[in-house]
Coordinates of C-alpha atoms in Angstrom, one line a residue:
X1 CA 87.8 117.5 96.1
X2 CA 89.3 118.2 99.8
X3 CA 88.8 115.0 101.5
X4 CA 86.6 116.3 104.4
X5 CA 84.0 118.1 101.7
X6 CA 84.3 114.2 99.5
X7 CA 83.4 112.4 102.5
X8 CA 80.6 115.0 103.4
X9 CA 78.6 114.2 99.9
X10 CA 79.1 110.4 100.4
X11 CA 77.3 110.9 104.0
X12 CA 74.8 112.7 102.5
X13 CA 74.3 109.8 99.5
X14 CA 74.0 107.3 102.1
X15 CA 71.7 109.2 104.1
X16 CA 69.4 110.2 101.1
X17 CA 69.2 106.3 100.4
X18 CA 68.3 105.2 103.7
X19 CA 65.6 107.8 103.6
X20 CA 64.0 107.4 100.7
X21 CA 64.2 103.3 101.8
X22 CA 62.6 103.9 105.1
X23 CA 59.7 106.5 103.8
X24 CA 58.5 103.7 101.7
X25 CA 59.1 100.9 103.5
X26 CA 55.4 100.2 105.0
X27 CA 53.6 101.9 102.3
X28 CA 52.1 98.8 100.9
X29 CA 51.0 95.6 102.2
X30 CA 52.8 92.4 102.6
X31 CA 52.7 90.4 99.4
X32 CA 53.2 86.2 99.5
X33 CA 56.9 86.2 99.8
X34 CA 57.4 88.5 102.4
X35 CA 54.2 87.0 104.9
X36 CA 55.9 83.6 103.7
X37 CA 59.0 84.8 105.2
X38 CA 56.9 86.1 108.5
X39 CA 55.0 82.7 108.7
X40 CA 58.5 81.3 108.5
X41 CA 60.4 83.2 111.1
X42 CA 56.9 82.4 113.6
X43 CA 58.0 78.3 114.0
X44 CA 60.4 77.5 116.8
X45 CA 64.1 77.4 115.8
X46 CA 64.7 74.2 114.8
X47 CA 61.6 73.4 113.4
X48 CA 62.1 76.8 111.4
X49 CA 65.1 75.4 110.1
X50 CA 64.0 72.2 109.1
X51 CA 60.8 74.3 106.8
X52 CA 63.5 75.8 105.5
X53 CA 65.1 73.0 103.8
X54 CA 61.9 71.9 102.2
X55 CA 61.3 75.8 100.5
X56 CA 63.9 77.0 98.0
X57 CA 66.2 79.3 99.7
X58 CA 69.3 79.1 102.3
X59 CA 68.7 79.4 105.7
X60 CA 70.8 82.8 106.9
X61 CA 68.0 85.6 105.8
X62 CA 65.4 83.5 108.2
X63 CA 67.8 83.0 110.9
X64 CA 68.5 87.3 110.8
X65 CA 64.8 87.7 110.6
X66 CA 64.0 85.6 113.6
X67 CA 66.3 87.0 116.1
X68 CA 65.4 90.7 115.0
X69 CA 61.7 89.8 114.8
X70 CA 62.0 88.5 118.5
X71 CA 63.5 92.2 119.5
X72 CA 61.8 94.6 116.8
X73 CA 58.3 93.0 116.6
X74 CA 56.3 91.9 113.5
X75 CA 55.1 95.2 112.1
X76 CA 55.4 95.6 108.3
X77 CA 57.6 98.1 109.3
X78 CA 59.6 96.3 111.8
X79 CA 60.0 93.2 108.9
X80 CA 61.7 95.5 106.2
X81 CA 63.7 97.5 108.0
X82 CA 66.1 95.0 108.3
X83 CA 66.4 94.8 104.3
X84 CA 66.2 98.5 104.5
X85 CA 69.6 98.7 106.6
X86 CA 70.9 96.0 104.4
X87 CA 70.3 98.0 100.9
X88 CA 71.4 101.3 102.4
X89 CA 74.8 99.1 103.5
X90 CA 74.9 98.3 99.9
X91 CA 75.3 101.9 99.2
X92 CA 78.0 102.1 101.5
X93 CA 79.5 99.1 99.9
X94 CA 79.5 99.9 96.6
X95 CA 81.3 103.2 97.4
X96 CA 84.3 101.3 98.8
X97 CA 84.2 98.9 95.9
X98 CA 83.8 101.2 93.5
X99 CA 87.0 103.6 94.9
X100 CA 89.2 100.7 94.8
X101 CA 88.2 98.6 91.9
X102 CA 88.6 102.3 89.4
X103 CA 91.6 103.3 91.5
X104 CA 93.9 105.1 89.1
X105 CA 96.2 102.3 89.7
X106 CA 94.9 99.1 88.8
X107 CA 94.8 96.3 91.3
X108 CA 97.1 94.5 88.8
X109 CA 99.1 97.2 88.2
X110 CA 102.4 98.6 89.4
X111 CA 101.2 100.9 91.9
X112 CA 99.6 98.8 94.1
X113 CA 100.3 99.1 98.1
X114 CA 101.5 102.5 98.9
X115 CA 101.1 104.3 95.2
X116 CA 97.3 103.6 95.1
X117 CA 95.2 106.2 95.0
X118 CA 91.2 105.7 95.4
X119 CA 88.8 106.7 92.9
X120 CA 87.2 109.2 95.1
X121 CA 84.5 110.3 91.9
X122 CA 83.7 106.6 90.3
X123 CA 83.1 105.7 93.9
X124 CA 80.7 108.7 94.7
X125 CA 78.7 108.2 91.6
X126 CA 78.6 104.5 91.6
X127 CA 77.1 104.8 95.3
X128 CA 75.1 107.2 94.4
X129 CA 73.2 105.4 91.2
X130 CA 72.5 102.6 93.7
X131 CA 71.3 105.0 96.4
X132 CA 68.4 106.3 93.8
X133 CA 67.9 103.4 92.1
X134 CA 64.5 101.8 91.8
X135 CA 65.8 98.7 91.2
X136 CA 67.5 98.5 94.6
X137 CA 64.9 100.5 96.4
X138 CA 62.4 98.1 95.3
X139 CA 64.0 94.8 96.8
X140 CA 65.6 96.6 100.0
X141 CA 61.5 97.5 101.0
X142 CA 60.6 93.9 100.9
X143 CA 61.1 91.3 103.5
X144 CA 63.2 89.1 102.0
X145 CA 66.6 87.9 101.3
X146 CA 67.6 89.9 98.4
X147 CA 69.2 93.2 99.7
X148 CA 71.2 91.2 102.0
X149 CA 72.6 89.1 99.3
X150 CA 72.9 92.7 97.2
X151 CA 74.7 93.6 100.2
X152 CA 77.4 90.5 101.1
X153 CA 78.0 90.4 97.2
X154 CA 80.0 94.0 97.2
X155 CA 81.1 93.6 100.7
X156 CA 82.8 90.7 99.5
X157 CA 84.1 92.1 96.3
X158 CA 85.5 95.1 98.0
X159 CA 87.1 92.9 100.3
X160 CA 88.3 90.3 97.7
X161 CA 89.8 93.8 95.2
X162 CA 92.0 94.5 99.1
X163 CA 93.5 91.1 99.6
X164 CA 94.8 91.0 95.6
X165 CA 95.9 94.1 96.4
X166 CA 97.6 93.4 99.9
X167 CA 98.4 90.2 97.5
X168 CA 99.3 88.1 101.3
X169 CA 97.0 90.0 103.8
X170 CA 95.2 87.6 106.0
X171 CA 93.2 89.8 107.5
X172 CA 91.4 91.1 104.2
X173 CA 91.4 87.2 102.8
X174 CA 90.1 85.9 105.9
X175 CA 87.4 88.7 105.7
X176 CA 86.7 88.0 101.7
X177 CA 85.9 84.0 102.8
X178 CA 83.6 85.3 105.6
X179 CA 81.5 87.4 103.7
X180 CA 81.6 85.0 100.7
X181 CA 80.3 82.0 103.4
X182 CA 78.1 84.4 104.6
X183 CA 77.0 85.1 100.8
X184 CA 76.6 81.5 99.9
X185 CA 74.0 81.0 103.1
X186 CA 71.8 84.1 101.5
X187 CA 70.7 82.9 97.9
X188 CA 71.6 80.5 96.1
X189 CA 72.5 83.0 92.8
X190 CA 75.9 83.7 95.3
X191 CA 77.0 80.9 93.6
X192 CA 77.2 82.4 90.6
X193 CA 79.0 85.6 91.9
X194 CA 81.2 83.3 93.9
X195 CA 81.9 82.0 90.4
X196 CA 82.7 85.1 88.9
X197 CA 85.2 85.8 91.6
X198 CA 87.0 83.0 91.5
X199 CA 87.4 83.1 87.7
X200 CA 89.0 86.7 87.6
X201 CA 90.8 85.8 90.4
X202 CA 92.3 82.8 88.5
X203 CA 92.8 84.9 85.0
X204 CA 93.9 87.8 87.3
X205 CA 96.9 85.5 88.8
X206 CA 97.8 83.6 85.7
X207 CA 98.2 87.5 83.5
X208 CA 100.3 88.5 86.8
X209 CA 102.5 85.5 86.4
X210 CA 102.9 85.4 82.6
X211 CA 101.1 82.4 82.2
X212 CA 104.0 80.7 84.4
X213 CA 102.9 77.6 85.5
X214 CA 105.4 77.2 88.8
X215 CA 105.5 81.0 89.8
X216 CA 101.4 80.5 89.8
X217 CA 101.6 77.8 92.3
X218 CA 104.1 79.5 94.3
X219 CA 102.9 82.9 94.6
X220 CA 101.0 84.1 97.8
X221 CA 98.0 84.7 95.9
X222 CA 97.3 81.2 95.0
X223 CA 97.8 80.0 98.5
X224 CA 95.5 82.7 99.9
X225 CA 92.9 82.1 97.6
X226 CA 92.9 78.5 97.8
X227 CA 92.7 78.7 101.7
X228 CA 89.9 80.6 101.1
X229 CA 87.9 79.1 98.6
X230 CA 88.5 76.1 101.0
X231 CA 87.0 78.0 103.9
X232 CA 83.8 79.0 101.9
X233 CA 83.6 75.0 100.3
X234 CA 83.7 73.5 103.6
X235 CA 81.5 76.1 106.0
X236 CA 78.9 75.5 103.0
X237 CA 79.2 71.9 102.6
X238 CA 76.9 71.1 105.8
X239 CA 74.4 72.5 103.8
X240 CA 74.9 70.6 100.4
X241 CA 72.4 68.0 101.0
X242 CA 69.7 69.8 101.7
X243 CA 70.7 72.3 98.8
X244 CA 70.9 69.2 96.3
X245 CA 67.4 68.4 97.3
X246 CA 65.8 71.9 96.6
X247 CA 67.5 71.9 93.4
X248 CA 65.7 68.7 92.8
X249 CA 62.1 70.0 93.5
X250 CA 62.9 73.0 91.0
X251 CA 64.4 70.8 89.0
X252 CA 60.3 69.0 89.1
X253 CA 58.8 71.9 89.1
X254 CA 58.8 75.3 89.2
X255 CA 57.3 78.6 88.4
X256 CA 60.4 79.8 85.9
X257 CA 60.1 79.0 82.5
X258 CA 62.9 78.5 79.7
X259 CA 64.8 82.1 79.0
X260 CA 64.3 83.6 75.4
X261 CA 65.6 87.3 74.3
X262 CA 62.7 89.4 75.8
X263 CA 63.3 87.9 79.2
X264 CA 66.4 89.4 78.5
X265 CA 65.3 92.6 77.4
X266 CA 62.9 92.6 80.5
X267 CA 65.5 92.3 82.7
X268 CA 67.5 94.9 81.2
X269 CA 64.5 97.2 81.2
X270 CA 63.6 96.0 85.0
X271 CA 67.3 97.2 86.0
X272 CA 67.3 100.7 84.7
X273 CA 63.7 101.6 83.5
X274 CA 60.6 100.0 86.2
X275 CA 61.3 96.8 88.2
X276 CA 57.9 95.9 87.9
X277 CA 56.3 95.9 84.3
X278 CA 54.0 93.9 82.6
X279 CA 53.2 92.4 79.4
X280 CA 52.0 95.9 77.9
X281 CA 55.5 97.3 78.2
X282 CA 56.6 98.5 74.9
X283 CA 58.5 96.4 73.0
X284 CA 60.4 99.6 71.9
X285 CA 61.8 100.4 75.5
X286 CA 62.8 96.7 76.2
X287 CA 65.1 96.9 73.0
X288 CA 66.5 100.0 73.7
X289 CA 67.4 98.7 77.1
X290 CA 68.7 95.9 76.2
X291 CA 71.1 97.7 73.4
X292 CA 72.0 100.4 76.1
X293 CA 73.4 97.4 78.6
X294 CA 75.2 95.9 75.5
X295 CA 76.7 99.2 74.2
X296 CA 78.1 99.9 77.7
X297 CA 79.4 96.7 78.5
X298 CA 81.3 96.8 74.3
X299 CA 82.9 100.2 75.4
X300 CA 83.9 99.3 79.2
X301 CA 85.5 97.0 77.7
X302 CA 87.9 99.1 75.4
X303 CA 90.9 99.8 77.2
X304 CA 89.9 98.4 80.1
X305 CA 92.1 97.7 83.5
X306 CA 91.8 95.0 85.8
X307 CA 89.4 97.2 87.7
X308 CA 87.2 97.3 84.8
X309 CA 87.2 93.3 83.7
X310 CA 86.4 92.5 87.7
X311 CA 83.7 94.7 87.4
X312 CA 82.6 93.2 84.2
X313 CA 83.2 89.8 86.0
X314 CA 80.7 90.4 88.3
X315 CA 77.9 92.4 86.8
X316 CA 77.8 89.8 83.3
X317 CA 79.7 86.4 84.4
X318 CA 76.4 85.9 86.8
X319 CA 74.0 86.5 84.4
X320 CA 75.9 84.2 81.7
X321 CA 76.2 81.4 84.2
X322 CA 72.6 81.7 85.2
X323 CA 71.9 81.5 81.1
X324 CA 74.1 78.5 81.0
X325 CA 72.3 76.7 83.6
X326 CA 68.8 77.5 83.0
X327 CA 69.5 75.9 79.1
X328 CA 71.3 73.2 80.4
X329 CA 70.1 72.4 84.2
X330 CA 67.4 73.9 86.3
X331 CA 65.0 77.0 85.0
X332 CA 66.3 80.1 87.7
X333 CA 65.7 83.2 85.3
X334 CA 64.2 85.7 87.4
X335 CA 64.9 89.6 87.5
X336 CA 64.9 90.1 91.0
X337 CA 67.4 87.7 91.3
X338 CA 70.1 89.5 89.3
X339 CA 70.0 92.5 92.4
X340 CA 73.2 91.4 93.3
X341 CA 74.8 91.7 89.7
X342 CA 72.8 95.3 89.2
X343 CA 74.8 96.6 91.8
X344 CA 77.8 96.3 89.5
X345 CA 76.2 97.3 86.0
X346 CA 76.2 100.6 87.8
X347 CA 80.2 100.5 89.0
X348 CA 80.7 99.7 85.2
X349 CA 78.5 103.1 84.4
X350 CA 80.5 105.1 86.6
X351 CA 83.8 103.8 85.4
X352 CA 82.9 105.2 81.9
X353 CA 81.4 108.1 82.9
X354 CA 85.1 108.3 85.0
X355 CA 87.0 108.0 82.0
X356 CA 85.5 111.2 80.1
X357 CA 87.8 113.9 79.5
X358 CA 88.0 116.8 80.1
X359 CA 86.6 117.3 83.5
X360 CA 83.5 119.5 82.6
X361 CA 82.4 116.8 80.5
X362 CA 82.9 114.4 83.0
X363 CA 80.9 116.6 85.7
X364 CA 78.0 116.9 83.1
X365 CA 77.8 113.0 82.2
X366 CA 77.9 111.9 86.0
X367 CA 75.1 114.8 86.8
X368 CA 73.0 113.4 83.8
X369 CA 73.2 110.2 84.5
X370 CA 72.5 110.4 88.1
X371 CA 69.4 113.2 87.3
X372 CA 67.8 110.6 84.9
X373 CA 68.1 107.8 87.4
X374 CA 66.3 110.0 89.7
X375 CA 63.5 110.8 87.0
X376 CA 63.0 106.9 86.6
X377 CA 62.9 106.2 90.3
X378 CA 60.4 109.2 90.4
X379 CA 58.6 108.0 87.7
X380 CA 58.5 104.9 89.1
X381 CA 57.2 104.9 92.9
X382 CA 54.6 108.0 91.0
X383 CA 53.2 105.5 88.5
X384 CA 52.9 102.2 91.8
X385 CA 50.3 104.3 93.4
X386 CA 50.7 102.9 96.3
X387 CA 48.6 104.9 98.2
X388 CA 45.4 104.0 95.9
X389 CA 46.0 100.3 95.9
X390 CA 45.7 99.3 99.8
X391 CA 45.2 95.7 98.7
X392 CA 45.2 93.1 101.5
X393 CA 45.5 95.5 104.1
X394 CA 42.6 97.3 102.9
X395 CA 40.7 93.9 102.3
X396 CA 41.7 93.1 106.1
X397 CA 40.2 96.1 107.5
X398 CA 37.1 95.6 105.5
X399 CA 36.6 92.5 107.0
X400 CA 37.5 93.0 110.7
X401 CA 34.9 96.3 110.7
X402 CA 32.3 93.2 109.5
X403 CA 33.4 89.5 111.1
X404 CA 32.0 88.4 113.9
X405 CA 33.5 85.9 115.9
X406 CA 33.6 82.4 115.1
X407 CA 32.8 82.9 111.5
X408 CA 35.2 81.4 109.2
X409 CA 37.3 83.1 106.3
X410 CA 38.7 80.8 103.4
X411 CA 41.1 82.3 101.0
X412 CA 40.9 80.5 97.9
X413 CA 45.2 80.3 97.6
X414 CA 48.0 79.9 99.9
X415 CA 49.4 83.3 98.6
X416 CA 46.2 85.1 99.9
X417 CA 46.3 82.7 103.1
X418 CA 49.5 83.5 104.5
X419 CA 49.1 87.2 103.6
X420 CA 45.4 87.5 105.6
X421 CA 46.4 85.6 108.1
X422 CA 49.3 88.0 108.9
X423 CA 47.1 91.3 107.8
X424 CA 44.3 90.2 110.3
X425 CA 44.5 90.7 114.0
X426 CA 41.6 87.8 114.6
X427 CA 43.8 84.6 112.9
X428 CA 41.1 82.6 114.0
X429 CA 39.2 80.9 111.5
X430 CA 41.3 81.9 109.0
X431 CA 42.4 78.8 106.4
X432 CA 43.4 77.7 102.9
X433 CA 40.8 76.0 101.2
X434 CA 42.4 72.9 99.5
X435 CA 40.9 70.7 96.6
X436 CA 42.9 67.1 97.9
X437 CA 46.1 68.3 96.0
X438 CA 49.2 68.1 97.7
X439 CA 50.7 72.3 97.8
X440 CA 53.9 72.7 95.7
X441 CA 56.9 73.8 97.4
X442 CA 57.1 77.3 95.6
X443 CA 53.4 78.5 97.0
X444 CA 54.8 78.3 100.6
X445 CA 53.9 74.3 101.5
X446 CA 57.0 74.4 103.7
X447 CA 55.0 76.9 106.2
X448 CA 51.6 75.6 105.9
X449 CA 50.3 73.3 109.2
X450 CA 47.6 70.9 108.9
X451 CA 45.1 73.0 110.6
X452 CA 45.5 75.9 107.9
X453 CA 43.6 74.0 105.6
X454 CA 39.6 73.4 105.1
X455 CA 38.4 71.4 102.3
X456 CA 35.1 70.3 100.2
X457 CA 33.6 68.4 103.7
X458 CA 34.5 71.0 105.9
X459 CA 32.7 73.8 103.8
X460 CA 29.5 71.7 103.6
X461 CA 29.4 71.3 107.3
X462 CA 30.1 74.8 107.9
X463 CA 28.1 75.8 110.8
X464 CA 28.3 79.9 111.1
X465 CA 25.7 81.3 110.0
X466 CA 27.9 84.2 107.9
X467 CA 31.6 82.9 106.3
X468 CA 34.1 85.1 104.2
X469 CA 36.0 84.3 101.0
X470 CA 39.1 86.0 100.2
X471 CA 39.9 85.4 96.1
X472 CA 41.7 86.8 93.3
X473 CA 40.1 87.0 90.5
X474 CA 42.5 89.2 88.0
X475 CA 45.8 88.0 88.7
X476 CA 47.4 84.7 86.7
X477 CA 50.6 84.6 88.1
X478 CA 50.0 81.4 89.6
X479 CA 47.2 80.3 88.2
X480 CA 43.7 81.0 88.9
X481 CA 41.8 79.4 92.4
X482 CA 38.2 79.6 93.3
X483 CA 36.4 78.4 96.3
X484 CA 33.8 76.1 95.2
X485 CA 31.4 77.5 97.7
X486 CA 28.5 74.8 99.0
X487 CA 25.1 75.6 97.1
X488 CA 23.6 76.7 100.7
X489 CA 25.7 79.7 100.8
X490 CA 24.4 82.8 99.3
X491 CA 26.3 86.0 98.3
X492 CA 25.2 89.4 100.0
X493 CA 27.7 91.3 98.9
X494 CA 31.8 91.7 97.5
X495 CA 34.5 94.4 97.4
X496 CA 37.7 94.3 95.4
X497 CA 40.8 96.1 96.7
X498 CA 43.8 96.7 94.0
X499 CA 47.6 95.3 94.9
X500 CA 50.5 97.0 93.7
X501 CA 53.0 95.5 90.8
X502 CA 50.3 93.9 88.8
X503 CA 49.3 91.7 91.6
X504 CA 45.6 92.0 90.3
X505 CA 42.8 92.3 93.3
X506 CA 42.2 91.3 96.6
X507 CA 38.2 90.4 96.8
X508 CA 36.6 89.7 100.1
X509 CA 33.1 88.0 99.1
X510 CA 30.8 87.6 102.3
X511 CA 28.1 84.7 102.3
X512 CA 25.3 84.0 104.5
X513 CA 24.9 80.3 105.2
X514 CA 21.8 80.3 107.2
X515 CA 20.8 76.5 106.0
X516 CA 24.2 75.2 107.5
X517 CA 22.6 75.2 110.7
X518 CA 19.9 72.5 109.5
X519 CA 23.1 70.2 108.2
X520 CA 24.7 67.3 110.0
X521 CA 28.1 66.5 109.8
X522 CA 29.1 63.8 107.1

C-alpha cells in the first residue's frame, strides 16, 4: 500500500476511535470510582496529595485531573474526556508499536538500523482492534486512571522496541525511562509491565551475546538499560513509602478475593467478549474464551521472532506476575486492571493474522477479525442500554424537582454519597449515614470529611419536616447498607432508577418526619 493511502486509513482508525469514545463518553452517570476521583481532584493540592496516599492508587492520574478540571470544568463530559484522549492515544500507540515490534526484520535480527522495514499491515490492524474494542472503549469513557496507564504502557514499549533497535540511542532510552517513570506513577499493575520489559530486555541481550558473560556487560545495551532502569528506580523511590503502606491496607483488607480458573476465564471473556458480565454468563462462552486466548498465544509462539516473544512478554508476563503475587502476596486480580496487557493480546492477534499466506487469505482473516470485534462492541454498548438505565442522574433529578431547602438527604453508602453529592446541584444537606464503624480505605475513606457524615443521633434529632434516603437495594458488590430510619419518619413514597453494568438500583425513598419537630436534641 502507497504510503500516503497507508497513512490515510490509520487517520481514519484513529479518528473512528476517538469518535465512537467521545459519543459515549457522558451517556451514563458517574459511578463511585469516577465521583471518588472528582471528590479527589476538589481538595487543595497538597492536601489532595496527602488523600492520595491513604487510597490505593499513585498520584499522577489525580494530579492530570486536577489541572485539567481547573481549565475544562467538572462536567461528566469534561471528566472523561481526558481518558477519552488518553485511549484514542493508545490507538495511536499501538500502531507504532505494532509496525516496529512485527517489522519484517526483527529487533534482534540482522537488519536492524537502515534495513528495517515497518509492518505497515500488523500495525494497521493491531490499531484498529484497539480502536473498536469494547474493552478499551469501556475504560477510556470512565474517569479514572486506566486508559492513561493503557496508554504510557505502549508508548513506552514502542519506545523501549527503538532504543534496542538504535541499541546506543539516548534519545529513545531516555524517552523509554520517562514514560516508564511516568507509567510507574499511574497504577501500580506498571510494575508488572515494567517487569516484563525488563525481563525480555535481559533474555533479549543475553541470546544477542551468546550467553557471553563479559560481552553482556560491555555492550551498550546493558549500560543503557541499566541507566535507565536506574532513572525509573530512583524518580519512583520518593514514593515507596507511601506505596508500601497501601500495599499494607490491601494486604488487611480488600475487596479482591483469591484467583481460581473462572476468574480466569472471566477475564478472558471480559477482554474479547463484554467487559461487564455477570454471574449468569455462560459457562460455555467463558471456556471458549479462555481456550481461544490459550490457542493464540501456543501458535504465536511457533516460529516466533523477537517481535513476537516481546509481544508475548507484555500481553502474558503481567498477568503471570499478577497470579504469582495474588497466591503468594496481596489479592490484586481484577479485569480492568489487565487494560494495559489487552492492548498487546491484540498486537499478538495481528501478528498471526500477519503471518497468513497468501495475501488474499491474509486480507480475509484481518477483515474477519476486525468485523467480529465490531459485532461484539455493537453487541455490547446495544445490550448496556444506557439510555434506559439513567441511574443516579435520573435519581438526582427526581429529587431536585421535589427537595426543598434545608431538608436533608442520607445515602445509606459512601458509594451512593460521593456519587449524589456530585449528581446534585444543591450539595447541601447531602451526607453518608454511618453506623460508628470506621470506612475502609477501598469505599473512598480517603475523600470523606467529617461533616459528610450523619449518624443514629443525628437522625433522631432530625428537624425538617421532609428528609430523603438514597439506597440500593439490589446490588451486593459491596455489601448491603440500610439507613435505619428513626420510628418518627414515615414513608410517602419511593422510585428506583436502574445503573448500568449490574450496578443494581438507585432508590430515592422520601419520608415525612412531622414528629421531629416535637423532639429535643439528646
Amino acid at each position: 500500500m502507497a504510503s500516503a493511502a497507508h497513512f490515510a486509513l490509520v487517520f481514519v482508525l484513529v479518528l473512528a476511535g476517538a469518535l465512537v469514545r467521545l459519543w459515549l463518553l457522558d451517556a451514563r452517570s458517574l459511578w463511585f470510582d469516577e465521583a471518588f476521583s472528582w471528590r479527589l481532584v476538589q481538595f487543595p493540592l497538597g492536601e489532595m496529595v496527602e488523600r492520595i496516599g491513604l487510597d490505593n492508587h499513585p498520584p499522577l492520574y489525580f494530579l492530570l485531573l486536577k489541572g485539567w478540571v481547573a481549565v475544562a470544568g467538572d462536567s461528566v463530559f469534561a471528566l472523561r474526556f481526558p481518558s477519552a484522549v488518553f485511549g484514542t492515544a493508545a490507538v495511536v500507540g499501538t500502531y507504532l508499536f505494532a509496525a516496529d515490534v512485527l517489522a519484517a526484520d526483527s529487533p534482534a535480527g540482522p537488519g536492524t538500523g537502515a534495513a528495517w522495514r515497518p509492518a505497515r499491515g500488523a500495525g494497521a490492524l493491531a490499531a484498529a482492534l484497539v480502536a473498536v474494542s469494547a474493552f478499551q472503549i469501556r475504560y477510556s469513557c470512565e474517569a479514572r486512571m486506566y486508559a492513561l496507564a493503557a496508554m504510557l504502557a505502549v508508548f513506552s514499549s514502542w519506545a523501549l522496541v527503538r532504543s534496542l533497535r538504535a541499541e546506543n540511542g539516548l534519545g529513545w532510552w531516555s524517552t523509554y525511562a520517562t514514560s516508564a517513570l511516568l507509567l510507574a506513577y499511574t497504577h501500580y499493575y506498571a510494575l508488572f509491565t515494567l517487569a516484563s520489559q525488563g525481563a525480555f530486555v535481559l533474555l533479549w541481550l543475553l541470546f544477542r551475546v551468546n550467553f557471553q558473560g563479559g560481552e553482556f556487560l560491555r555492550h551498550p545495551v546493558f549500560r543503557y538499560a541499566l541507566a535507565a532502569a536506574a532513572l525509573v528506580v530512583a524518580g519512583a523511590s520518593p514514593w515507596l513509602p507511601v506505596f508500601l503502606r497501601q500495599r499494607g491496607q490491601v494486604q488487611a483488607e480488600y475487596w479482591t478475593r483469591p484467583v481460581d480458573f473462572w476468574d480466569v476465564a472471566g477475564l478472558c471473556y471480559a477482554a474479547f467478549v463484554a467487559p461487564e458480565h455477570g454471574p449468569a454468563t455462560p459457562r460455555a462462552g467463558q471456556l471458549l474464551a479462555v481456550d481461544l486466548c490459550a490457542l493464540g498465544l501456543w501458535f504465536l509462539r511457533r516460529k516466533a521472532r523477537a517481535g513476537d516473544w516481546l509481544v508475548m512478554f507484555l500481553g502474558f508476563g503481567p498477568f503471570a506476575l499478577c497470579l504469582l503475587v495474588s497466591a503468594a502476596d496481596t489479592k490484586v486480580f481484577a479485569p480492568r486492571y489487565f487494560v494495559m496487557a489487552h492492548m498487546f493480546w491484540l498486537v499478538g492477534l495481528a501478528s498471526l493474522v500477519g503471518r497468513a499466506e497468501p495475501a488474499p487469505t491474509r486480507l480475509t482473516l484481518a477483515a474477519s477479525a476486525l468485523a467480529l470485534a465490531v459485532g461484539l462492541s455493537v453487541q455490547f454498548w446495544g445490550e448496556a442500554d444506557l439510555p434506559g438505565k439513567p441511574g443516579a442522574r435520573a435519581a438526582a433529578a427526581f429529587l431536585a424537582g421535589r427537595r426543598r431547602p434545608g431538608e436533608p438527604v442520607i445515602a445509606s453508602s459512601p458509594q451512593l454519597f460521593f456519587v449524589f453529592l456530585y449528581h446534585n446541584a444543591d450539595r447541601e444537606g447531602i451526607k453518608y449515614f454511618s453506623d460508628g464503624r470506621p470506612v475502609v480505605h477501598y469505599l473512598g475513606a480517603a475523600a470523606l470529611k467529617a461533616e459528610d457524615v450523619i449518624d443514629g443521633g443525628g437522625l433522631r434529632t432530625c428537624q425538617a419536616r421532609r428528609a430523603w434516603v438514597v439506597d440500593n437495594l439490589t446490588d451486593n458488590t459491596w455489601g448491603l447498607h440500610t439507613v435505619p430510619v428513626p420510628p418518627h419518619w414515615v414513608e410517602v413514597r419511593r422510585r428506583s432508577f436502574p445503573e448500568v453494568f449490574g450496578l443494581g438500583d438507585v432508590t430515592v425513598i422520601e419520608y415525612e418526619t412531622t414528629a421531629a419537630a416535637n423532639l429535643k436534641p439528646g
